[in-house]
PDB file of C-alpha atoms in Angstrom:
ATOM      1  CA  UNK S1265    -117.253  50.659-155.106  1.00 76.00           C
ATOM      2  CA  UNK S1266    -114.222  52.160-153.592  1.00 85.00           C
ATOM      3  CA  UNK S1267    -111.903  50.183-155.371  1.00 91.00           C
ATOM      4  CA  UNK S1268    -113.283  51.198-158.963  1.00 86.00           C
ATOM      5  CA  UNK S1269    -113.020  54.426-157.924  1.00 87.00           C
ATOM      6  CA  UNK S1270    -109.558  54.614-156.903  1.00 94.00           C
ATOM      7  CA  UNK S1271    -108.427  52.176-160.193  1.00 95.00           C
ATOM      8  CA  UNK S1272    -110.090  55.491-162.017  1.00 93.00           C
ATOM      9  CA  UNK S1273    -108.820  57.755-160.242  1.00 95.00           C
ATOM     10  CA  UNK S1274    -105.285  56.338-160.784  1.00 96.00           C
ATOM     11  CA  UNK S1275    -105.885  55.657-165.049  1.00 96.00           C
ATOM     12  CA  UNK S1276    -106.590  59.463-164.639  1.00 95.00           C
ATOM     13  CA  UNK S1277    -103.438  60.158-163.197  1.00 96.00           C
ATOM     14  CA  UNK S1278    -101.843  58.178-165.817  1.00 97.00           C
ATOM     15  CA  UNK S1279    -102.238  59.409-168.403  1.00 97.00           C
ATOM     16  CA  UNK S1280    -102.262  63.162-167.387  1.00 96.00           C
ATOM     17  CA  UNK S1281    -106.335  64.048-167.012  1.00 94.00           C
ATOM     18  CA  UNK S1282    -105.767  66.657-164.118  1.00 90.00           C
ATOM     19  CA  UNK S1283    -109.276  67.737-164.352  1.00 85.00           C
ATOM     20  CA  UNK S1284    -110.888  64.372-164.405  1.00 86.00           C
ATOM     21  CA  UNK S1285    -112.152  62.985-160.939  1.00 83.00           C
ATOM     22  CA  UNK S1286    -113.829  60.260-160.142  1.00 84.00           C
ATOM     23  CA  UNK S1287    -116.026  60.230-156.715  1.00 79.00           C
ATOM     24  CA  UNK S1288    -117.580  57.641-154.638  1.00 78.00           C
ATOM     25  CA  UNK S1289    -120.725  59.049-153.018  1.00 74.00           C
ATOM     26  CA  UNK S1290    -124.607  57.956-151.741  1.00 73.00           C
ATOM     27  CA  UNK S1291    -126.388  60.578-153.932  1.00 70.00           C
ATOM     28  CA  UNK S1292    -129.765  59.947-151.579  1.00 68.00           C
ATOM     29  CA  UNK S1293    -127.501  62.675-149.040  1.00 64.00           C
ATOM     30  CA  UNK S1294    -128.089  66.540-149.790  1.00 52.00           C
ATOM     31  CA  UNK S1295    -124.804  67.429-150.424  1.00 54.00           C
ATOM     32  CA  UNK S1296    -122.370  65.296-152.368  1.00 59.00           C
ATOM     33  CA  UNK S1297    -119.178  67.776-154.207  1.00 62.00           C
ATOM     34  CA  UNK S1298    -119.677  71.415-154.060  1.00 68.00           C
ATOM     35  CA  UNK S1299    -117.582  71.714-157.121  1.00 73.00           C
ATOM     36  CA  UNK S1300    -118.780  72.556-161.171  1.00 79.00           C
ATOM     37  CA  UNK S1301    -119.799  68.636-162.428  1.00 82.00           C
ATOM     38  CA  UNK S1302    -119.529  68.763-166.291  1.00 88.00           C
ATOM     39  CA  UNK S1303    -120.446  64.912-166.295  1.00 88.00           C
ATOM     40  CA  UNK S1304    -122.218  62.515-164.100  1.00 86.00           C
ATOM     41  CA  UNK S1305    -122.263  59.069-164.664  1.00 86.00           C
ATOM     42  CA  UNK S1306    -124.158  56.537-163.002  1.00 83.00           C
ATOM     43  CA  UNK S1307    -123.753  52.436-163.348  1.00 80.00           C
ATOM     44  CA  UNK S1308    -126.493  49.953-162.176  1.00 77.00           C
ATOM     45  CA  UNK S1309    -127.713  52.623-159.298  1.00 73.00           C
ATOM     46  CA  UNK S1310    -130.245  50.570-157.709  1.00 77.00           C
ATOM     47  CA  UNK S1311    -134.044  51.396-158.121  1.00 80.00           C
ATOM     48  CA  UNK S1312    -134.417  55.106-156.874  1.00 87.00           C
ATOM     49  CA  UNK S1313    -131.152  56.029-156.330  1.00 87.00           C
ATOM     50  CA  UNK S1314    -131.113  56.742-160.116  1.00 91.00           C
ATOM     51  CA  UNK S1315    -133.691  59.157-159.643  1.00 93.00           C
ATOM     52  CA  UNK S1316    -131.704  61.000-156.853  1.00 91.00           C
ATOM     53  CA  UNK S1317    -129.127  60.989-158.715  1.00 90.00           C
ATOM     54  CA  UNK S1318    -130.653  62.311-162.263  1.00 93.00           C
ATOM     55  CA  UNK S1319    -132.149  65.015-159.747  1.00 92.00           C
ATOM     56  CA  UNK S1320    -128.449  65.615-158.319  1.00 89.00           C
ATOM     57  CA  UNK S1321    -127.279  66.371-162.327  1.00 91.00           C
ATOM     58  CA  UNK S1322    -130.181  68.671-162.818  1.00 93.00           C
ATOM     59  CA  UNK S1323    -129.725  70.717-159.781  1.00 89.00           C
ATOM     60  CA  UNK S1324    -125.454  71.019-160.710  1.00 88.00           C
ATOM     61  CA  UNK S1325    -126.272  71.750-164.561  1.00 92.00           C
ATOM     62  CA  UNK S1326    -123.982  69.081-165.277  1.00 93.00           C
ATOM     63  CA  UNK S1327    -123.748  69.329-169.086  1.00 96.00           C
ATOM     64  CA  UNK S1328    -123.838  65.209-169.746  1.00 97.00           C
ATOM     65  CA  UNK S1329    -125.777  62.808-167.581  1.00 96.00           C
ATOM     66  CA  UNK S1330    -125.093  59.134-168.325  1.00 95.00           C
ATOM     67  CA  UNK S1331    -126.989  56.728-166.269  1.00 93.00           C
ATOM     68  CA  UNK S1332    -127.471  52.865-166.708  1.00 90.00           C
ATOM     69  CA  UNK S1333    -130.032  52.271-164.049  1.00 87.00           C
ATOM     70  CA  UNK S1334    -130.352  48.735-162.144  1.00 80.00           C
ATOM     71  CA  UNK S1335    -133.238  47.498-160.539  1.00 77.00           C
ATOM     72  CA  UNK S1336    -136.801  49.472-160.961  1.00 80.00           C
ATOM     73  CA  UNK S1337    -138.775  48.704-157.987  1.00 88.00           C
ATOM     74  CA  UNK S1338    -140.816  51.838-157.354  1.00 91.00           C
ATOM     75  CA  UNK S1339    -142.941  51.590-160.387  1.00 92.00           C
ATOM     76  CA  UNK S1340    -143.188  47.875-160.137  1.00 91.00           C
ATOM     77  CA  UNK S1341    -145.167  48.240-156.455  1.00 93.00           C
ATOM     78  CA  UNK S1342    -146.925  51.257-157.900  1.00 95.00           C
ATOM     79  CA  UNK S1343    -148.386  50.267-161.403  1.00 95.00           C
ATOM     80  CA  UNK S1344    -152.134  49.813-161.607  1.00 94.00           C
ATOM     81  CA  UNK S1345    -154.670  50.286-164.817  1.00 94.00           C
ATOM     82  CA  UNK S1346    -158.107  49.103-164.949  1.00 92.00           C
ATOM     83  CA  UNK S1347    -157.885  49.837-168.721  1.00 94.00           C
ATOM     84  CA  UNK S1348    -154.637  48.219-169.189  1.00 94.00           C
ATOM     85  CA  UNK S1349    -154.801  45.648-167.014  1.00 93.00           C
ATOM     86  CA  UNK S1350    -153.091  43.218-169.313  1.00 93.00           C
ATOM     87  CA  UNK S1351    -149.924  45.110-168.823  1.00 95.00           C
ATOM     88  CA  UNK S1352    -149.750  44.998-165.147  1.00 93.00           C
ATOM     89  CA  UNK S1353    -151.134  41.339-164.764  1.00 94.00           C
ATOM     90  CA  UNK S1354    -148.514  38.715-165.359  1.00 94.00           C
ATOM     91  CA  UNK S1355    -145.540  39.279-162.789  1.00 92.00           C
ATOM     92  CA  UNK S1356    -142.701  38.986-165.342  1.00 93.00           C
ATOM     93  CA  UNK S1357    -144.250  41.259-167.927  1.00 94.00           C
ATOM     94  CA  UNK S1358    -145.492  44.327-165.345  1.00 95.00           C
ATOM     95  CA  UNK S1359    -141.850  43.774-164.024  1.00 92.00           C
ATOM     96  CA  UNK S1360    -139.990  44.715-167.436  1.00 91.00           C
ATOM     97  CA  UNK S1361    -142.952  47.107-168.389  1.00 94.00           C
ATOM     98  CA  UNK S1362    -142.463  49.204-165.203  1.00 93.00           C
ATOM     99  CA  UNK S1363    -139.065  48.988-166.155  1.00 91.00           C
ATOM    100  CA  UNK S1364    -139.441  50.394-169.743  1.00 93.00           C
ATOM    101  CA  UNK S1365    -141.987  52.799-168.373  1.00 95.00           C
ATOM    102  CA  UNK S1366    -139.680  54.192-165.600  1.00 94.00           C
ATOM    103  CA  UNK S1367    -137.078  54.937-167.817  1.00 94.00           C
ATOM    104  CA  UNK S1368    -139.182  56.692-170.895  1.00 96.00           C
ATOM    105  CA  UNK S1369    -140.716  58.729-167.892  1.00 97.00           C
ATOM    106  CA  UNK S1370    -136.667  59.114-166.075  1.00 96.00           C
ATOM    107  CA  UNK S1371    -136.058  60.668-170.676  1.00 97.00           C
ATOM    108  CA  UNK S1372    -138.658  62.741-170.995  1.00 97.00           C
ATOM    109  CA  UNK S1373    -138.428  64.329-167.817  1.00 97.00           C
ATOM    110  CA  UNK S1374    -134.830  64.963-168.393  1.00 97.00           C
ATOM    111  CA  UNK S1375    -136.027  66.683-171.669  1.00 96.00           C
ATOM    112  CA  UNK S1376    -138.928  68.724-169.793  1.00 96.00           C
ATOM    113  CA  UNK S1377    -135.345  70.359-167.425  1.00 96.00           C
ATOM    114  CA  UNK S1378    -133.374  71.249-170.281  1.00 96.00           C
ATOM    115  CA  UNK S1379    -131.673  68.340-171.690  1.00 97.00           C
ATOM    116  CA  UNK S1380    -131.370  66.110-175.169  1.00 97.00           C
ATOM    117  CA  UNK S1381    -131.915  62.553-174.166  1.00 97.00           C
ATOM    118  CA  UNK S1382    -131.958  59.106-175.929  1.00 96.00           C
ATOM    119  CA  UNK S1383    -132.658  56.025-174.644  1.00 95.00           C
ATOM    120  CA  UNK S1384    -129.937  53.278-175.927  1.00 93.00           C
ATOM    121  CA  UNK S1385    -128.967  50.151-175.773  1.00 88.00           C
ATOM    122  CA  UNK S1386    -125.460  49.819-173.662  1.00 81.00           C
ATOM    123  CA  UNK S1387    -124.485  45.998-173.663  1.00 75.00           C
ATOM    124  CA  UNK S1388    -125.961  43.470-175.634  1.00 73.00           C
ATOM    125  CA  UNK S1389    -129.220  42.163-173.780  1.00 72.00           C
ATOM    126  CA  UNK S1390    -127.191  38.285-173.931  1.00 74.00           C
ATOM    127  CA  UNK S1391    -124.743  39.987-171.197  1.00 67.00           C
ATOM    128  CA  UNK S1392    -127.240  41.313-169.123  1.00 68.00           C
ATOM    129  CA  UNK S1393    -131.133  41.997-169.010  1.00 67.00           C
ATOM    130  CA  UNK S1394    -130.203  45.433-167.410  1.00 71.00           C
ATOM    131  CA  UNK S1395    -128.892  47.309-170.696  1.00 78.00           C
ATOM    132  CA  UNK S1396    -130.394  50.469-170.965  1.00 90.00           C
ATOM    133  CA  UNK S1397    -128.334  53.618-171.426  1.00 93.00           C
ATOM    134  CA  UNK S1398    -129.869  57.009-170.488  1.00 95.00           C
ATOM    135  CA  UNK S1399    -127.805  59.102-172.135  1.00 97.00           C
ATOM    136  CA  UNK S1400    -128.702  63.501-172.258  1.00 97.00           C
ATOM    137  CA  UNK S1401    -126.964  66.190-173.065  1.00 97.00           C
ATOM    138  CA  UNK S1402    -127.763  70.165-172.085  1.00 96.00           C
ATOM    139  CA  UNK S1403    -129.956  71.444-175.165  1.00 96.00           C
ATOM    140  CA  UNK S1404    -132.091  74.387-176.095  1.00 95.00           C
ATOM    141  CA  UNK S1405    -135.865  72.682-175.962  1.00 94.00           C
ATOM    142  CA  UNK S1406    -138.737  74.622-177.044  1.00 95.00           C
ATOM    143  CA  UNK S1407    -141.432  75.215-174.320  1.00 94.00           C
ATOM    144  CA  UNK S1408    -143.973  73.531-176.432  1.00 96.00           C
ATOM    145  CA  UNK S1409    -141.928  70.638-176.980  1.00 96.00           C
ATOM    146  CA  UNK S1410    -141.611  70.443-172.834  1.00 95.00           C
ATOM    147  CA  UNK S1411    -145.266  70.529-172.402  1.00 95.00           C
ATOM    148  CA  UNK S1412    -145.871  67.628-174.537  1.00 96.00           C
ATOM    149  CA  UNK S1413    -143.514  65.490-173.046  1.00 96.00           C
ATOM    150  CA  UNK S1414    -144.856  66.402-169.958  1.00 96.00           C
ATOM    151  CA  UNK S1415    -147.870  65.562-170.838  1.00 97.00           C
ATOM    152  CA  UNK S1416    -146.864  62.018-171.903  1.00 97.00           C
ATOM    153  CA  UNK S1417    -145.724  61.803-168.097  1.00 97.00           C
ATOM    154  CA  UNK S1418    -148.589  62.980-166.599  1.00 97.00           C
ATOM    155  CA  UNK S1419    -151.077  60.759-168.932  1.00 97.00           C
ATOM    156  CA  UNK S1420    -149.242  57.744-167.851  1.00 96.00           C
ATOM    157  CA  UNK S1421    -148.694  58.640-164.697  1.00 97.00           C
ATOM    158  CA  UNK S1422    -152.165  59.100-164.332  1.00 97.00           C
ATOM    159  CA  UNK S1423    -153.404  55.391-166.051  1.00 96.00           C
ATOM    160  CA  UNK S1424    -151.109  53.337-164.037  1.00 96.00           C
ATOM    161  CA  UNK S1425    -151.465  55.362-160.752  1.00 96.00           C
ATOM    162  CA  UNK S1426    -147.786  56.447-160.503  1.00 96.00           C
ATOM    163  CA  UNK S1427    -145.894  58.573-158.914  1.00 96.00           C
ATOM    164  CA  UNK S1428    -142.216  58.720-159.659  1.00 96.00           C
ATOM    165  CA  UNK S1429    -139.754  59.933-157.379  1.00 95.00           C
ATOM    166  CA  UNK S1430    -138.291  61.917-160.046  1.00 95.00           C
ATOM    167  CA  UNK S1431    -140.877  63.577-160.906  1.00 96.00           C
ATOM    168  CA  UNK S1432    -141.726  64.108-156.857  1.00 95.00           C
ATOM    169  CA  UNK S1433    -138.523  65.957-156.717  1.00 93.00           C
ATOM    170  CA  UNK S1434    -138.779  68.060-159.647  1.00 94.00           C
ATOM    171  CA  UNK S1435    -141.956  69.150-157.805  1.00 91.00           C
ATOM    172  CA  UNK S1436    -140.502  70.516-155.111  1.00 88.00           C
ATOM    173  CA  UNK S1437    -137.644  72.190-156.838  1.00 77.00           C
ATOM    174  CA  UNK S1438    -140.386  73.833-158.745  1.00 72.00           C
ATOM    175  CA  UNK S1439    -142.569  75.099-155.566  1.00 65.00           C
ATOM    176  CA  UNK S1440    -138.762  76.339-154.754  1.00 57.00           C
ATOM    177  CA  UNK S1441    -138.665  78.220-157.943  1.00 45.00           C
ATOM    178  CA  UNK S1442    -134.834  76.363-158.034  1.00 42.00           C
ATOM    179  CA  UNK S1443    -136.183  74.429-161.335  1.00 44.00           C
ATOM    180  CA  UNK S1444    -139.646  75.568-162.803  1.00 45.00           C
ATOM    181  CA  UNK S1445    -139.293  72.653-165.759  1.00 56.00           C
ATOM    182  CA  UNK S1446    -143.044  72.670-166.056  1.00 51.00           C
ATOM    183  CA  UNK S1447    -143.015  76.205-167.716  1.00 47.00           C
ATOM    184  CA  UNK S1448    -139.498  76.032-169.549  1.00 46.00           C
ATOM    185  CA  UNK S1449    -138.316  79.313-167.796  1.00 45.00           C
TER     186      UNK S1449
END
């Protein structure tokens, strides 16, 4: 929202943060600010425009992501398990588990590039049912360490028949040799 923006832009100016900016942009274009990012923060980005913009933190090496994600649709349409069909049955309860499952996978991939992350709680769920924090910081994570949490990805990815945009990107970045998180180089 432009106004939010420019309300932050001015408490900046107020109280002398000269190297604090605060930018309105679609992060589903290529190219959004050219300049070093040392933070990105994201509130209630709708359904995959999270994941472009986790994707667009990776690819700046921005040293903090924070992201409170919105709406999780992707999964949602996605999630299928034979074995675990009680998860995936009842509307309400495949909604908030492809929810919970979007975000652990959003974490761990985070992890697999590089990062620290925790999964919090940001508001009290009474204000909102939309309350999860993603919150990572640049970290030295062991290769092994990686391949296990990929591994969680891939094993759930596999059981519910998903395929997370996230993880899409990462992909390519990796055939590009921009972002080879699979093998911790």
């Amino acid at each position: 929202k432009e106004d939010v923006v420019e309300h932050c832009n001015a408490v900046a100016a107020k109280y002398g943060y000269t190297g604090l900016r605060f930018v309105r942009a679609d992060v589903t274009r290529d190219v959004l600010y050219d300049e070093h990012i040392d933070m990105i923060v994201t509130l209630h980005a709708c359904d995959t425009a999270t994941d472009y913009a986790l994707w667009y933190a990776l690819k700046k090496k921005a040293k903090y992501i924070f992201s409170v994600p919105c709406c999780q649709h992707e999964l949602n349409e996605q999630m299928e398990s034979e074995k675990l069909h009680l998860m995936t049955r009842y509307g309400i309860i495949k909604e908030r588990f492809a929810a919970l499952t979007t975000d652990a996978i959003r974490a761990n991939l985070l992890e697999c590039c590089g990062y620290k992350s925790q999964v919090l709680e940001f508001v009290d769920l009474s204000h909102t049912p939309k309350n999860l924090l993603i919150r990572a910081r640049k970290a030295k994570i062991s290769k092994e360490h990686k391949r296990k949490l990929l591994k969680e990805v891939d094993a759930m990815c596999e059981e519910f028949q998903l395929k997370p945009l996230l993880y899409r990107l990462l992909q390519v970045d990796e055939g590009r040799n921009t972002d080879a998180f699979r093998t911790g180089k």
